[in-house]
PDB file of C-alpha atoms in Angstrom:
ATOM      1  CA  UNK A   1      97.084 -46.069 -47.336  1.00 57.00           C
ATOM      2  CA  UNK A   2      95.133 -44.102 -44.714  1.00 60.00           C
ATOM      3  CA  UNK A   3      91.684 -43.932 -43.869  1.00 67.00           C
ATOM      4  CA  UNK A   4      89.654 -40.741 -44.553  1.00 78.00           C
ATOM      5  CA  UNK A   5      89.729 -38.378 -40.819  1.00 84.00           C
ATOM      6  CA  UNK A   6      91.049 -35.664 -39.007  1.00 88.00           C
ATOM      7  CA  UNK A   7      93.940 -35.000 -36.268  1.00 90.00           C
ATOM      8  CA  UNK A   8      92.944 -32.720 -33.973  1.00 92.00           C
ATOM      9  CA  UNK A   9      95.764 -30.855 -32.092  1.00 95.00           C
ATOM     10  CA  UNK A  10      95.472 -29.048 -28.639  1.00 94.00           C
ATOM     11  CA  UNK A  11      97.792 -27.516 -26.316  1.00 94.00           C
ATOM     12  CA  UNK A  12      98.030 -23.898 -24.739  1.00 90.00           C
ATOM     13  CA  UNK A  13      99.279 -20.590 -26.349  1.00 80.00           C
ATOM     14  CA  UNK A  14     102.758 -20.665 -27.469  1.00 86.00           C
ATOM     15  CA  UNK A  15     103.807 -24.672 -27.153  1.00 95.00           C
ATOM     16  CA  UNK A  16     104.014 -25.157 -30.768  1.00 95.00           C
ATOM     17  CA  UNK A  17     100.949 -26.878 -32.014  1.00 94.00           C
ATOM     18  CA  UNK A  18     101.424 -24.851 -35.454  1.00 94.00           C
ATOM     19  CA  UNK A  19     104.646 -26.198 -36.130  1.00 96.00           C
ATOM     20  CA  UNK A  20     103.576 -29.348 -34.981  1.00 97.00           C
ATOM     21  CA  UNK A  21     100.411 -29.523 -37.587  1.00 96.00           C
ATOM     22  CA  UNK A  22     102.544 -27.924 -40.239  1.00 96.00           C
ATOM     23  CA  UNK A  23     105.458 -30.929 -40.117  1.00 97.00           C
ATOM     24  CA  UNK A  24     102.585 -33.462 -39.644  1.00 95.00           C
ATOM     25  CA  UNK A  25     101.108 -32.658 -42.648  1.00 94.00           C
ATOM     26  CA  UNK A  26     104.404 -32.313 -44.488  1.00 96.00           C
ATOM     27  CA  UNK A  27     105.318 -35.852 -43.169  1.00 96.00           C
ATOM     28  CA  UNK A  28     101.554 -37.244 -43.764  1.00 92.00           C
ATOM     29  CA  UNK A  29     100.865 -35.757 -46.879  1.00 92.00           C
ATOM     30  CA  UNK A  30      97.703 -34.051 -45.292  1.00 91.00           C
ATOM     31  CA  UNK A  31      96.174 -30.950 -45.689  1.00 93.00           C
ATOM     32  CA  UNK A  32      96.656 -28.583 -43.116  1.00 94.00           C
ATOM     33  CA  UNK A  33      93.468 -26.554 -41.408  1.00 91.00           C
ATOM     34  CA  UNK A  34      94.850 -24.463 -38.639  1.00 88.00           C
ATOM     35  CA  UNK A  35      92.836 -22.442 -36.270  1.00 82.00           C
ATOM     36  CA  UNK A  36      92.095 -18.840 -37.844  1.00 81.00           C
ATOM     37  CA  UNK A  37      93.581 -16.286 -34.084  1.00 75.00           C
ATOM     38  CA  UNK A  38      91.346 -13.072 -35.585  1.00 80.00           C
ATOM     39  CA  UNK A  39      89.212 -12.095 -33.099  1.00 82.00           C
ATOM     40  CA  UNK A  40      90.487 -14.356 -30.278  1.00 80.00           C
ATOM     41  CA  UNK A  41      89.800 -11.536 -27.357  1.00 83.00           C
ATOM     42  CA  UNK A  42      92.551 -13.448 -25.466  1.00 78.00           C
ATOM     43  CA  UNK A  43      95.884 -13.481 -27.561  1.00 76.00           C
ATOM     44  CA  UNK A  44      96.252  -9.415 -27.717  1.00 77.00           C
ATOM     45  CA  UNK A  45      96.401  -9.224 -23.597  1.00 79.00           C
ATOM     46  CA  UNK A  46      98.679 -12.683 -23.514  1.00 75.00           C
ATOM     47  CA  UNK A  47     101.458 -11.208 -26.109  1.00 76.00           C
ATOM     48  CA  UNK A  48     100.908  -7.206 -24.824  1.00 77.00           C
ATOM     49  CA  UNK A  49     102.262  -8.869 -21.347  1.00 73.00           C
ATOM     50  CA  UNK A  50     103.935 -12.070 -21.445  1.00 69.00           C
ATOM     51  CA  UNK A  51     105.392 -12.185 -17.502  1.00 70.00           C
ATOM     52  CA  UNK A  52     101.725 -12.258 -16.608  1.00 59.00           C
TER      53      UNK A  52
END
């Protein structure tokens, strides 16, 4: 039905690319691979302050 390949996904923190990938998949019948956040030195300063 489909050919073998990937969907790449891209958007900044917080616009829903997760949720996005996750109903994709479910819809597709794909696997999902989502990004692994440990050690990302930038989410811990975005969440501690979110107004900035």
């Amino acid at each position: 039905m489909f050919a073998e390949g990937y969907i790449g996904i891209a958007g900044i923190i917080g616009v829903g690319k997760s949720t996005l990938t996750m109903e994709l998949a479910k819809a597709l019948n794909f696997e999902p691979v989502l990004e692994e956040v440990g050690g990302n030195p930038y989410l811990e300063g975005f969440y501690g302050d979110m107004k900035q």
